[in-house]
Structure formats: C-alpha cells, structure tokens
C-alpha cells in the first residue's frame, strides 16, 4: 500500500479548517440568504476568519448578525467593530432593548436578557428573511450542543427538535426547507476549545482583550466571579475585590463569569486549557446553571 508523503499530510488544524471552509461554501451555494451570527466571542471570531478564507479574495457574501442584550462587554463591541471595518461586511444588530420597546418581546422583570435574545433573534431572522444562520457552537461545549448536526433544521416557529434531525452520512448535508423555516449551520461542530485556541495562536487572530489575564474588580456570586459594573452591583453581604482574571467565554456581563488566571498570551492560555477539567460554559455561564437541561430548553425555543 502506498503511503502518503509526510509533506502532503494535513495537520489536525488544517483538516478542521478545510472542513469548515467546505461547509461555508456549500451553504453559500445552496441557500438563498445566509447570515453569520456573531457574538464577538472567540468561536464566532474564528468562524468569521474561516468565512473570510472561504471566499478570499472576494468579500464575505453574506451579512453578520449580532443580538445585542444591552449588557455586552465594551471590549467585545470594540473588537466587533474592528472586524466589521476591516472586512467591509454588512452588520445587522438586533437589539433586545428595541425588541422590548416595539413589543416583540415582553420584559417581565424576571427573565434574563440572555433568554430574551431568543425572541429578538427569531424576529430578526424573520424580518430579514434569512434562510440559514451560521452559529459558532461546538459539540464539546455542552450536552445539548453535542446533539446538534452541522445542518440543524428549525421549523416555521424557529424551534429545534433534537429527535427530528437529518442524517449526515459522508458529510452530505440536506438543506431542503419549506417557506418560513430556516437552517442553523455549525461549521465548528468538530472543533474543541483547545483547537480554537491553537487556531487563534497560529493565525494571530484579533480577539477581545478580556480573554487575556488582567486586573478587574469582581463580585463573587454563586461560585462565579462577575465583573462589577453598573449592571452588576453587590447584594447583601457581597463585596467587591480586585483580582487577576480572564474570561473563557463572553456574553451577557450579568451572567458571564471570569476565572482567576495569569495566562496573558495565547500560548499560556493553551497550556491552561489543556489541563482544564470543566468546559468554559460549565465554569462561567450562569444561564447554564438553572438546570441540567437549561441549554436544551433554550435551543428548542430558538436559542443559538
């Protein structure tokens, strides 16, 4: 049997990159109006970089969509604007505040802004007529995301049924949808958190500064370190302390915790993640702590 010459073998990162680029090109050729959902976090930035490579030297042939909770970290918004300006991509911002004001969703004073993203997102997809939406979810993040296929069907109400997924044998994807339905696409499905960091390190990708170690005033609450701000104030006997921290994931600052860390470079973060025993969502996302099925419940309703 002939052996492949070592020079022609792809590294693991190259294989993952090639698979993701293939998915981007498939979707662009198959769907009428795709959109790339963008949170400003490391996964969506890697996804954006892969989309850039997939269509280079042309511009990315679809817009980006961010759901703004009103509680995003300023560093994340700055990085988002840097990417948009550099790539010249159309940016659609779906605001939770505007959705509340227009009556699209109701603020009952109990539901988190993170959960209110569901109605805001579905309304934006319907208004813009998007037929496919790229998401940065990875299978290693959380139990519900491990159930996802690369092409994840959403019905006319934007809902996901984990029991009604389509087979994807030999990486063949079925993108047929009826009017009003859309498909969620996950080109990073086979990546891990460590793969993401290796890729960021190799490609020297710009990500928000809060991913790296820095001094920050924090409040310890429910086993998490939340960033002290106008949106997050002390309660009861809580106190504000200054610690050396970084974020493993970014989202709504009222629900996203940081971890104590001295990792100030991508290489140091890789060393730290390589021995971590808890996923980034399990460690620092308050919205995934409500129940064992919290993420799956939100995804069934239309969440990312």
PDB file of C-alpha atoms in Angstrom:
ATOM      1  CA  UNK A   1       0.000   0.000   0.000  1.00  0.00           C
ATOM      2  CA  UNK A   2       1.356   3.420  -0.941  1.00  0.00           C
ATOM      3  CA  UNK A   3       1.983   5.763   1.942  1.00  0.00           C
ATOM      4  CA  UNK A   4       1.199   9.452   1.740  1.00  0.00           C
ATOM      5  CA  UNK A   5       4.327  11.545   1.792  1.00  0.00           C
ATOM      6  CA  UNK A   6       4.617  13.449   5.080  1.00  0.00           C
ATOM      7  CA  UNK A   7       4.745  16.767   3.234  1.00  0.00           C
ATOM      8  CA  UNK A   8       1.252  16.138   1.830  1.00  0.00           C
ATOM      9  CA  UNK A   9      -0.443  15.209   5.087  1.00  0.00           C
ATOM     10  CA  UNK A  10      -2.712  17.820   6.618  1.00  0.00           C
ATOM     11  CA  UNK A  11      -2.367  18.687  10.282  1.00  0.00           C
ATOM     12  CA  UNK A  12      -5.437  18.365  12.514  1.00  0.00           C
ATOM     13  CA  UNK A  13      -5.981  22.138  12.334  1.00  0.00           C
ATOM     14  CA  UNK A  14      -5.701  22.095   8.548  1.00  0.00           C
ATOM     15  CA  UNK A  15      -8.281  19.308   8.340  1.00  0.00           C
ATOM     16  CA  UNK A  16     -10.695  21.178  10.612  1.00  0.00           C
ATOM     17  CA  UNK A  17     -10.143  24.374   8.632  1.00  0.00           C
ATOM     18  CA  UNK A  18     -10.774  22.602   5.313  1.00  0.00           C
ATOM     19  CA  UNK A  19     -13.987  21.012   6.616  1.00  0.00           C
ATOM     20  CA  UNK A  20     -15.320  24.353   7.885  1.00  0.00           C
ATOM     21  CA  UNK A  21     -14.448  26.164   4.661  1.00  0.00           C
ATOM     22  CA  UNK A  22     -16.237  23.426   2.698  1.00  0.00           C
ATOM     23  CA  UNK A  23     -19.353  23.967   4.848  1.00  0.00           C
ATOM     24  CA  UNK A  24     -19.280  27.729   4.267  1.00  0.00           C
ATOM     25  CA  UNK A  25     -19.061  27.258   0.503  1.00  0.00           C
ATOM     26  CA  UNK A  26     -21.816  24.623   0.490  1.00  0.00           C
ATOM     27  CA  UNK A  27     -24.190  26.928   2.367  1.00  0.00           C
ATOM     28  CA  UNK A  28     -23.362  29.943   0.169  1.00  0.00           C
ATOM     29  CA  UNK A  29     -24.203  27.930  -2.948  1.00  0.00           C
ATOM     30  CA  UNK A  30     -27.287  26.173  -1.546  1.00  0.00           C
ATOM     31  CA  UNK A  31     -29.163  28.804   0.464  1.00  0.00           C
ATOM     32  CA  UNK A  32     -30.711  31.985  -0.846  1.00  0.00           C
ATOM     33  CA  UNK A  33     -29.977  34.258   2.125  1.00  0.00           C
ATOM     34  CA  UNK A  34     -27.452  33.076   4.752  1.00  0.00           C
ATOM     35  CA  UNK A  35     -26.236  35.151   7.708  1.00  0.00           C
ATOM     36  CA  UNK A  36     -23.352  34.706  10.153  1.00  0.00           C
ATOM     37  CA  UNK A  37     -24.420  35.051  13.796  1.00  0.00           C
ATOM     38  CA  UNK A  38     -21.726  36.950  15.644  1.00  0.00           C
ATOM     39  CA  UNK A  39     -21.348  37.315  19.409  1.00  0.00           C
ATOM     40  CA  UNK A  40     -17.844  38.810  19.375  1.00  0.00           C
ATOM     41  CA  UNK A  41     -16.510  35.796  21.276  1.00  0.00           C
ATOM     42  CA  UNK A  42     -13.564  33.602  20.276  1.00  0.00           C
ATOM     43  CA  UNK A  43     -15.671  30.975  18.467  1.00  0.00           C
ATOM     44  CA  UNK A  44     -17.627  33.428  16.333  1.00  0.00           C
ATOM     45  CA  UNK A  45     -14.395  35.298  15.517  1.00  0.00           C
ATOM     46  CA  UNK A  46     -12.726  32.062  14.369  1.00  0.00           C
ATOM     47  CA  UNK A  47     -15.862  31.347  12.340  1.00  0.00           C
ATOM     48  CA  UNK A  48     -15.583  34.793  10.756  1.00  0.00           C
ATOM     49  CA  UNK A  49     -11.919  34.179   9.940  1.00  0.00           C
ATOM     50  CA  UNK A  50     -12.835  30.884   8.252  1.00  0.00           C
ATOM     51  CA  UNK A  51     -15.566  32.624   6.235  1.00  0.00           C
ATOM     52  CA  UNK A  52     -13.017  35.232   5.178  1.00  0.00           C
ATOM     53  CA  UNK A  53     -10.688  32.466   3.951  1.00  0.00           C
ATOM     54  CA  UNK A  54     -13.516  30.568   2.236  1.00  0.00           C
ATOM     55  CA  UNK A  55     -14.301  33.423  -0.157  1.00  0.00           C
ATOM     56  CA  UNK A  56     -10.985  35.271  -0.401  1.00  0.00           C
ATOM     57  CA  UNK A  57     -10.133  37.431  -2.354  1.00  0.00           C
ATOM     58  CA  UNK A  58     -13.841  38.277  -2.642  1.00  0.00           C
ATOM     59  CA  UNK A  59     -15.728  39.741   0.290  1.00  0.00           C
ATOM     60  CA  UNK A  60     -17.840  37.505   2.503  1.00  0.00           C
ATOM     61  CA  UNK A  61     -21.113  37.179   0.506  1.00  0.00           C
ATOM     62  CA  UNK A  62     -23.490  37.430   3.454  1.00  0.00           C
ATOM     63  CA  UNK A  63     -24.031  39.789   6.416  1.00  0.00           C
ATOM     64  CA  UNK A  64     -23.270  39.337  10.108  1.00  0.00           C
ATOM     65  CA  UNK A  65     -25.972  39.357  12.788  1.00  0.00           C
ATOM     66  CA  UNK A  66     -25.418  40.258  16.427  1.00  0.00           C
ATOM     67  CA  UNK A  67     -28.087  40.100  19.109  1.00  0.00           C
ATOM     68  CA  UNK A  68     -27.303  42.975  21.478  1.00  0.00           C
ATOM     69  CA  UNK A  69     -28.518  42.352  25.044  1.00  0.00           C
ATOM     70  CA  UNK A  70     -27.528  45.850  26.146  1.00  0.00           C
ATOM     71  CA  UNK A  71     -25.078  44.231  28.581  1.00  0.00           C
ATOM     72  CA  UNK A  72     -22.198  43.383  26.248  1.00  0.00           C
ATOM     73  CA  UNK A  73     -18.621  43.963  27.342  1.00  0.00           C
ATOM     74  CA  UNK A  74     -17.196  47.167  25.751  1.00  0.00           C
ATOM     75  CA  UNK A  75     -14.033  45.276  24.724  1.00  0.00           C
ATOM     76  CA  UNK A  76     -16.169  42.816  22.751  1.00  0.00           C
ATOM     77  CA  UNK A  77     -18.030  45.576  20.909  1.00  0.00           C
ATOM     78  CA  UNK A  78     -14.733  47.271  20.036  1.00  0.00           C
ATOM     79  CA  UNK A  79     -13.331  44.043  18.570  1.00  0.00           C
ATOM     80  CA  UNK A  80     -16.569  43.509  16.619  1.00  0.00           C
ATOM     81  CA  UNK A  81     -16.288  46.982  15.081  1.00  0.00           C
ATOM     82  CA  UNK A  82     -12.628  46.379  14.165  1.00  0.00           C
ATOM     83  CA  UNK A  83     -13.552  43.206  12.275  1.00  0.00           C
ATOM     84  CA  UNK A  84     -16.534  44.798  10.518  1.00  0.00           C
ATOM     85  CA  UNK A  85     -14.475  47.794   9.399  1.00  0.00           C
ATOM     86  CA  UNK A  86     -11.624  45.618   8.142  1.00  0.00           C
ATOM     87  CA  UNK A  87     -13.788  43.158   6.216  1.00  0.00           C
ATOM     88  CA  UNK A  88     -16.395  45.638   4.989  1.00  0.00           C
ATOM     89  CA  UNK A  89     -19.220  43.249   5.905  1.00  0.00           C
ATOM     90  CA  UNK A  90     -22.790  44.444   6.460  1.00  0.00           C
ATOM     91  CA  UNK A  91     -23.606  44.267  10.176  1.00  0.00           C
ATOM     92  CA  UNK A  92     -27.177  43.681  11.367  1.00  0.00           C
ATOM     93  CA  UNK A  93     -27.677  44.430  15.065  1.00  0.00           C
ATOM     94  CA  UNK A  94     -30.846  43.051  16.665  1.00  0.00           C
ATOM     95  CA  UNK A  95     -31.330  44.921  19.941  1.00  0.00           C
ATOM     96  CA  UNK A  96     -33.135  43.389  22.919  1.00  0.00           C
ATOM     97  CA  UNK A  97     -33.978  46.924  24.129  1.00  0.00           C
ATOM     98  CA  UNK A  98     -35.592  47.774  20.780  1.00  0.00           C
ATOM     99  CA  UNK A  99     -37.451  44.453  20.730  1.00  0.00           C
ATOM    100  CA  UNK A 100     -38.908  45.256  24.171  1.00  0.00           C
ATOM    101  CA  UNK A 101     -39.838  48.805  23.113  1.00  0.00           C
ATOM    102  CA  UNK A 102     -41.590  47.584  19.951  1.00  0.00           C
ATOM    103  CA  UNK A 103     -43.481  44.820  21.766  1.00  0.00           C
ATOM    104  CA  UNK A 104     -41.698  41.942  20.022  1.00  0.00           C
ATOM    105  CA  UNK A 105     -40.781  40.523  23.434  1.00  0.00           C
ATOM    106  CA  UNK A 106     -42.028  41.278  26.945  1.00  0.00           C
ATOM    107  CA  UNK A 107     -39.770  42.207  29.840  1.00  0.00           C
ATOM    108  CA  UNK A 108     -41.448  40.685  32.900  1.00  0.00           C
ATOM    109  CA  UNK A 109     -38.635  41.728  35.211  1.00  0.00           C
ATOM    110  CA  UNK A 110     -37.686  38.093  35.864  1.00  0.00           C
ATOM    111  CA  UNK A 111     -36.436  36.754  32.520  1.00  0.00           C
ATOM    112  CA  UNK A 112     -32.732  37.301  31.844  1.00  0.00           C
ATOM    113  CA  UNK A 113     -31.572  39.375  28.882  1.00  0.00           C
ATOM    114  CA  UNK A 114     -29.772  36.271  27.668  1.00  0.00           C
ATOM    115  CA  UNK A 115     -33.054  34.379  27.334  1.00  0.00           C
ATOM    116  CA  UNK A 116     -34.693  37.438  25.757  1.00  0.00           C
ATOM    117  CA  UNK A 117     -32.241  37.036  22.899  1.00  0.00           C
ATOM    118  CA  UNK A 118     -34.425  34.166  21.608  1.00  0.00           C
ATOM    119  CA  UNK A 119     -37.406  36.278  20.534  1.00  0.00           C
ATOM    120  CA  UNK A 120     -35.119  39.073  19.360  1.00  0.00           C
ATOM    121  CA  UNK A 121     -33.124  36.688  17.165  1.00  0.00           C
ATOM    122  CA  UNK A 122     -36.154  34.935  15.683  1.00  0.00           C
ATOM    123  CA  UNK A 123     -37.742  38.288  14.871  1.00  0.00           C
ATOM    124  CA  UNK A 124     -34.569  39.469  13.103  1.00  0.00           C
ATOM    125  CA  UNK A 125     -34.331  36.243  11.080  1.00  0.00           C
ATOM    126  CA  UNK A 126     -37.973  36.574  10.025  1.00  0.00           C
ATOM    127  CA  UNK A 127     -37.755  40.287   9.194  1.00  0.00           C
ATOM    128  CA  UNK A 128     -34.579  39.902   7.141  1.00  0.00           C
ATOM    129  CA  UNK A 129     -35.747  36.664   5.516  1.00  0.00           C
ATOM    130  CA  UNK A 130     -32.601  34.719   6.405  1.00  0.00           C
ATOM    131  CA  UNK A 131     -32.784  31.078   5.303  1.00  0.00           C
ATOM    132  CA  UNK A 132     -29.593  29.859   7.010  1.00  0.00           C
ATOM    133  CA  UNK A 133     -27.771  31.176  10.064  1.00  0.00           C
ATOM    134  CA  UNK A 134     -24.185  30.192  10.893  1.00  0.00           C
ATOM    135  CA  UNK A 135     -23.542  29.651  14.608  1.00  0.00           C
ATOM    136  CA  UNK A 136     -20.277  29.109  16.465  1.00  0.00           C
ATOM    137  CA  UNK A 137     -21.490  26.227  18.658  1.00  0.00           C
ATOM    138  CA  UNK A 138     -19.109  23.333  19.305  1.00  0.00           C
ATOM    139  CA  UNK A 139     -20.084  19.805  20.362  1.00  0.00           C
ATOM    140  CA  UNK A 140     -17.700  19.774  23.336  1.00  0.00           C
ATOM    141  CA  UNK A 141     -19.251  22.864  24.940  1.00  0.00           C
ATOM    142  CA  UNK A 142     -22.403  21.437  26.448  1.00  0.00           C
ATOM    143  CA  UNK A 143     -24.651  18.344  26.373  1.00  0.00           C
ATOM    144  CA  UNK A 144     -27.353  19.895  24.196  1.00  0.00           C
ATOM    145  CA  UNK A 145     -24.839  21.184  21.664  1.00  0.00           C
ATOM    146  CA  UNK A 146     -23.380  17.694  21.437  1.00  0.00           C
ATOM    147  CA  UNK A 147     -26.731  16.607  19.952  1.00  0.00           C
ATOM    148  CA  UNK A 148     -26.541  19.077  17.075  1.00  0.00           C
ATOM    149  CA  UNK A 149     -25.826  18.177  13.472  1.00  0.00           C
ATOM    150  CA  UNK A 150     -23.869  20.509  11.197  1.00  0.00           C
ATOM    151  CA  UNK A 151     -27.136  21.419   9.413  1.00  0.00           C
ATOM    152  CA  UNK A 152     -29.716  21.902  12.176  1.00  0.00           C
ATOM    153  CA  UNK A 153     -33.301  22.365  10.986  1.00  0.00           C
ATOM    154  CA  UNK A 154     -35.592  24.990  12.529  1.00  0.00           C
ATOM    155  CA  UNK A 155     -39.347  24.928  11.895  1.00  0.00           C
ATOM    156  CA  UNK A 156     -41.541  27.905  10.967  1.00  0.00           C
ATOM    157  CA  UNK A 157     -41.568  28.944  14.643  1.00  0.00           C
ATOM    158  CA  UNK A 158     -37.771  28.846  14.841  1.00  0.00           C
ATOM    159  CA  UNK A 159     -37.871  25.799  17.099  1.00  0.00           C
ATOM    160  CA  UNK A 160     -35.451  22.861  17.211  1.00  0.00           C
ATOM    161  CA  UNK A 161     -36.481  19.238  17.699  1.00  0.00           C
ATOM    162  CA  UNK A 162     -33.446  17.114  18.677  1.00  0.00           C
ATOM    163  CA  UNK A 163     -35.355  13.936  17.743  1.00  0.00           C
ATOM    164  CA  UNK A 164     -36.023  15.083  14.175  1.00  0.00           C
ATOM    165  CA  UNK A 165     -32.524  15.682  12.863  1.00  0.00           C
ATOM    166  CA  UNK A 166     -31.363  14.711   9.410  1.00  0.00           C
ATOM    167  CA  UNK A 167     -28.629  12.129   8.744  1.00  0.00           C
ATOM    168  CA  UNK A 168     -25.277  13.491   7.547  1.00  0.00           C
ATOM    169  CA  UNK A 169     -23.551  10.386   6.216  1.00  0.00           C
ATOM    170  CA  UNK A 170     -20.291  11.023   4.357  1.00  0.00           C
ATOM    171  CA  UNK A 171     -20.631  14.760   5.145  1.00  0.00           C
ATOM    172  CA  UNK A 172     -23.601  15.073   2.786  1.00  0.00           C
ATOM    173  CA  UNK A 173     -25.940  17.803   4.035  1.00  0.00           C
ATOM    174  CA  UNK A 174     -29.679  18.087   3.398  1.00  0.00           C
ATOM    175  CA  UNK A 175     -30.587  21.769   3.257  1.00  0.00           C
ATOM    176  CA  UNK A 176     -34.158  21.498   1.979  1.00  0.00           C
ATOM    177  CA  UNK A 177     -36.562  23.753   3.850  1.00  0.00           C
ATOM    178  CA  UNK A 178     -40.148  24.925   3.455  1.00  0.00           C
ATOM    179  CA  UNK A 179     -41.260  28.566   3.406  1.00  0.00           C
ATOM    180  CA  UNK A 180     -40.790  30.172   6.837  1.00  0.00           C
ATOM    181  CA  UNK A 181     -38.288  27.564   8.019  1.00  0.00           C
ATOM    182  CA  UNK A 182     -34.553  28.078   8.270  1.00  0.00           C
ATOM    183  CA  UNK A 183     -31.410  26.106   8.955  1.00  0.00           C
ATOM    184  CA  UNK A 184     -28.796  26.706  11.656  1.00  0.00           C
ATOM    185  CA  UNK A 185     -25.322  25.827  10.423  1.00  0.00           C
ATOM    186  CA  UNK A 186     -22.468  24.869  12.759  1.00  0.00           C
ATOM    187  CA  UNK A 187     -19.127  24.833  10.892  1.00  0.00           C
ATOM    188  CA  UNK A 188     -17.172  24.453  14.164  1.00  0.00           C
ATOM    189  CA  UNK A 189     -19.025  21.308  15.253  1.00  0.00           C
ATOM    190  CA  UNK A 190     -15.904  19.126  15.249  1.00  0.00           C
ATOM    191  CA  UNK A 191     -13.617  21.695  16.902  1.00  0.00           C
ATOM    192  CA  UNK A 192     -12.757  21.711  20.600  1.00  0.00           C
ATOM    193  CA  UNK A 193     -11.925  24.678  22.825  1.00  0.00           C
ATOM    194  CA  UNK A 194      -8.265  23.685  22.552  1.00  0.00           C
ATOM    195  CA  UNK A 195      -8.485  23.562  18.737  1.00  0.00           C
ATOM    196  CA  UNK A 196      -9.942  27.083  18.761  1.00  0.00           C
ATOM    197  CA  UNK A 197      -7.033  28.401  20.822  1.00  0.00           C
ATOM    198  CA  UNK A 198      -4.424  26.631  18.710  1.00  0.00           C
ATOM    199  CA  UNK A 199      -6.003  28.213  15.624  1.00  0.00           C
ATOM    200  CA  UNK A 200      -6.119  31.690  17.192  1.00  0.00           C
ATOM    201  CA  UNK A 201      -2.452  31.251  18.128  1.00  0.00           C
ATOM    202  CA  UNK A 202      -1.433  30.042  14.659  1.00  0.00           C
ATOM    203  CA  UNK A 203      -3.401  32.653  12.730  1.00  0.00           C
ATOM    204  CA  UNK A 204      -2.667  35.517  15.159  1.00  0.00           C
ATOM    205  CA  UNK A 205      -6.365  36.386  15.240  1.00  0.00           C
ATOM    206  CA  UNK A 206      -7.604  39.526  16.997  1.00  0.00           C
ATOM    207  CA  UNK A 207      -9.906  38.675  19.906  1.00  0.00           C
ATOM    208  CA  UNK A 208     -11.273  40.781  22.802  1.00  0.00           C
ATOM    209  CA  UNK A 209      -8.625  41.694  25.387  1.00  0.00           C
ATOM    210  CA  UNK A 210     -10.745  40.276  28.236  1.00  0.00           C
ATOM    211  CA  UNK A 211      -9.751  36.748  27.155  1.00  0.00           C
ATOM    212  CA  UNK A 212      -6.271  37.513  28.491  1.00  0.00           C
ATOM    213  CA  UNK A 213      -5.218  37.932  32.110  1.00  0.00           C
ATOM    214  CA  UNK A 214      -5.862  41.397  33.583  1.00  0.00           C
ATOM    215  CA  UNK A 215      -6.814  43.137  36.834  1.00  0.00           C
ATOM    216  CA  UNK A 216     -10.564  43.506  37.330  1.00  0.00           C
ATOM    217  CA  UNK A 217     -12.972  44.374  40.114  1.00  0.00           C
ATOM    218  CA  UNK A 218     -15.221  41.370  40.661  1.00  0.00           C
ATOM    219  CA  UNK A 219     -18.099  40.177  42.819  1.00  0.00           C
ATOM    220  CA  UNK A 220     -18.217  36.544  43.939  1.00  0.00           C
ATOM    221  CA  UNK A 221     -21.732  35.190  43.466  1.00  0.00           C
ATOM    222  CA  UNK A 222     -22.991  31.587  43.292  1.00  0.00           C
ATOM    223  CA  UNK A 223     -19.473  30.275  42.820  1.00  0.00           C
ATOM    224  CA  UNK A 224     -18.719  32.645  39.939  1.00  0.00           C
ATOM    225  CA  UNK A 225     -16.704  35.851  39.660  1.00  0.00           C
ATOM    226  CA  UNK A 226     -18.866  38.503  37.977  1.00  0.00           C
ATOM    227  CA  UNK A 227     -17.415  41.759  36.691  1.00  0.00           C
ATOM    228  CA  UNK A 228     -18.504  44.676  38.896  1.00  0.00           C
ATOM    229  CA  UNK A 229     -20.274  47.318  36.785  1.00  0.00           C
ATOM    230  CA  UNK A 230     -23.422  49.433  36.614  1.00  0.00           C
ATOM    231  CA  UNK A 231     -25.254  46.268  35.507  1.00  0.00           C
ATOM    232  CA  UNK A 232     -23.756  44.069  38.251  1.00  0.00           C
ATOM    233  CA  UNK A 233     -23.905  45.528  41.767  1.00  0.00           C
ATOM    234  CA  UNK A 234     -23.300  43.930  45.139  1.00  0.00           C
ATOM    235  CA  UNK A 235     -26.169  42.270  47.011  1.00  0.00           C
ATOM    236  CA  UNK A 236     -26.455  41.546  50.722  1.00  0.00           C
ATOM    237  CA  UNK A 237     -23.035  40.751  52.216  1.00  0.00           C
ATOM    238  CA  UNK A 238     -21.218  40.653  48.868  1.00  0.00           C
ATOM    239  CA  UNK A 239     -18.092  42.750  48.458  1.00  0.00           C
ATOM    240  CA  UNK A 240     -16.060  43.987  45.510  1.00  0.00           C
ATOM    241  CA  UNK A 241     -12.480  42.722  45.280  1.00  0.00           C
ATOM    242  CA  UNK A 242      -9.757  43.199  42.687  1.00  0.00           C
ATOM    243  CA  UNK A 243      -8.297  40.019  41.224  1.00  0.00           C
ATOM    244  CA  UNK A 244      -6.170  38.816  38.326  1.00  0.00           C
ATOM    245  CA  UNK A 245      -8.664  37.183  35.997  1.00  0.00           C
ATOM    246  CA  UNK A 246      -9.577  36.409  32.408  1.00  0.00           C
ATOM    247  CA  UNK A 247     -12.738  35.292  30.596  1.00  0.00           C
ATOM    248  CA  UNK A 248     -13.040  31.884  28.929  1.00  0.00           C
ATOM    249  CA  UNK A 249     -16.246  32.880  27.165  1.00  0.00           C
ATOM    250  CA  UNK A 250     -18.058  36.178  26.628  1.00  0.00           C
ATOM    251  CA  UNK A 251     -21.743  37.044  26.693  1.00  0.00           C
ATOM    252  CA  UNK A 252     -24.204  38.980  28.835  1.00  0.00           C
ATOM    253  CA  UNK A 253     -21.983  40.530  31.554  1.00  0.00           C
ATOM    254  CA  UNK A 254     -24.686  39.942  34.181  1.00  0.00           C
ATOM    255  CA  UNK A 255     -24.401  36.168  33.675  1.00  0.00           C
ATOM    256  CA  UNK A 256     -20.851  35.615  32.408  1.00  0.00           C
ATOM    257  CA  UNK A 257     -18.166  34.950  34.987  1.00  0.00           C
ATOM    258  CA  UNK A 258     -14.395  35.131  34.750  1.00  0.00           C
ATOM    259  CA  UNK A 259     -11.744  32.813  36.180  1.00  0.00           C
ATOM    260  CA  UNK A 260      -8.627  33.614  38.173  1.00  0.00           C
ATOM    261  CA  UNK A 261      -5.699  33.270  35.791  1.00  0.00           C
ATOM    262  CA  UNK A 262      -2.273  34.664  34.960  1.00  0.00           C
ATOM    263  CA  UNK A 263      -2.414  33.483  31.311  1.00  0.00           C
ATOM    264  CA  UNK A 264      -1.606  36.621  29.329  1.00  0.00           C
ATOM    265  CA  UNK A 265      -0.736  35.098  25.929  1.00  0.00           C
ATOM    266  CA  UNK A 266      -2.366  32.558  23.625  1.00  0.00           C
ATOM    267  CA  UNK A 267       0.450  30.096  24.384  1.00  0.00           C
ATOM    268  CA  UNK A 268      -0.176  30.394  28.130  1.00  0.00           C
ATOM    269  CA  UNK A 269      -3.933  30.013  27.613  1.00  0.00           C
ATOM    270  CA  UNK A 270      -3.322  26.823  25.606  1.00  0.00           C
ATOM    271  CA  UNK A 271      -1.286  25.405  28.496  1.00  0.00           C
ATOM    272  CA  UNK A 272      -4.083  26.333  30.915  1.00  0.00           C
ATOM    273  CA  UNK A 273      -6.920  24.886  28.792  1.00  0.00           C
ATOM    274  CA  UNK A 274      -5.005  21.661  28.128  1.00  0.00           C
ATOM    275  CA  UNK A 275      -5.390  20.623  31.785  1.00  0.00           C
ATOM    276  CA  UNK A 276      -8.848  22.136  32.438  1.00  0.00           C
ATOM    277  CA  UNK A 277     -11.485  19.635  33.571  1.00  0.00           C
ATOM    278  CA  UNK A 278     -14.550  21.885  33.182  1.00  0.00           C
ATOM    279  CA  UNK A 279     -15.802  23.353  29.894  1.00  0.00           C
ATOM    280  CA  UNK A 280     -15.906  27.122  29.539  1.00  0.00           C
ATOM    281  CA  UNK A 281     -19.716  27.213  29.716  1.00  0.00           C
ATOM    282  CA  UNK A 282     -19.886  24.937  32.750  1.00  0.00           C
ATOM    283  CA  UNK A 283     -17.362  27.085  34.566  1.00  0.00           C
ATOM    284  CA  UNK A 284     -18.530  30.592  33.771  1.00  0.00           C
ATOM    285  CA  UNK A 285     -22.035  30.815  32.282  1.00  0.00           C
ATOM    286  CA  UNK A 286     -24.782  31.430  34.821  1.00  0.00           C
ATOM    287  CA  UNK A 287     -27.551  30.832  32.283  1.00  0.00           C
ATOM    288  CA  UNK A 288     -26.464  27.171  32.004  1.00  0.00           C
ATOM    289  CA  UNK A 289     -26.775  26.573  35.742  1.00  0.00           C
ATOM    290  CA  UNK A 290     -30.550  26.821  36.065  1.00  0.00           C
ATOM    291  CA  UNK A 291     -31.000  23.110  35.323  1.00  0.00           C
ATOM    292  CA  UNK A 292     -29.287  20.160  33.637  1.00  0.00           C
ATOM    293  CA  UNK A 293     -31.381  20.833  30.524  1.00  0.00           C
ATOM    294  CA  UNK A 294     -31.167  24.650  30.565  1.00  0.00           C
ATOM    295  CA  UNK A 295     -29.342  24.950  27.246  1.00  0.00           C
ATOM    296  CA  UNK A 296     -31.502  22.323  25.526  1.00  0.00           C
ATOM    297  CA  UNK A 297     -34.693  24.072  26.661  1.00  0.00           C
ATOM    298  CA  UNK A 298     -33.459  27.379  25.243  1.00  0.00           C
ATOM    299  CA  UNK A 299     -32.311  25.764  21.994  1.00  0.00           C
ATOM    300  CA  UNK A 300     -35.732  24.154  21.486  1.00  0.00           C
ATOM    301  CA  UNK A 301     -37.224  27.645  21.692  1.00  0.00           C
ATOM    302  CA  UNK A 302     -34.804  29.059  19.113  1.00  0.00           C
ATOM    303  CA  UNK A 303     -31.626  29.963  21.007  1.00  0.00           C
ATOM    304  CA  UNK A 304     -28.199  29.828  19.322  1.00  0.00           C
TER     305      UNK A 304
END
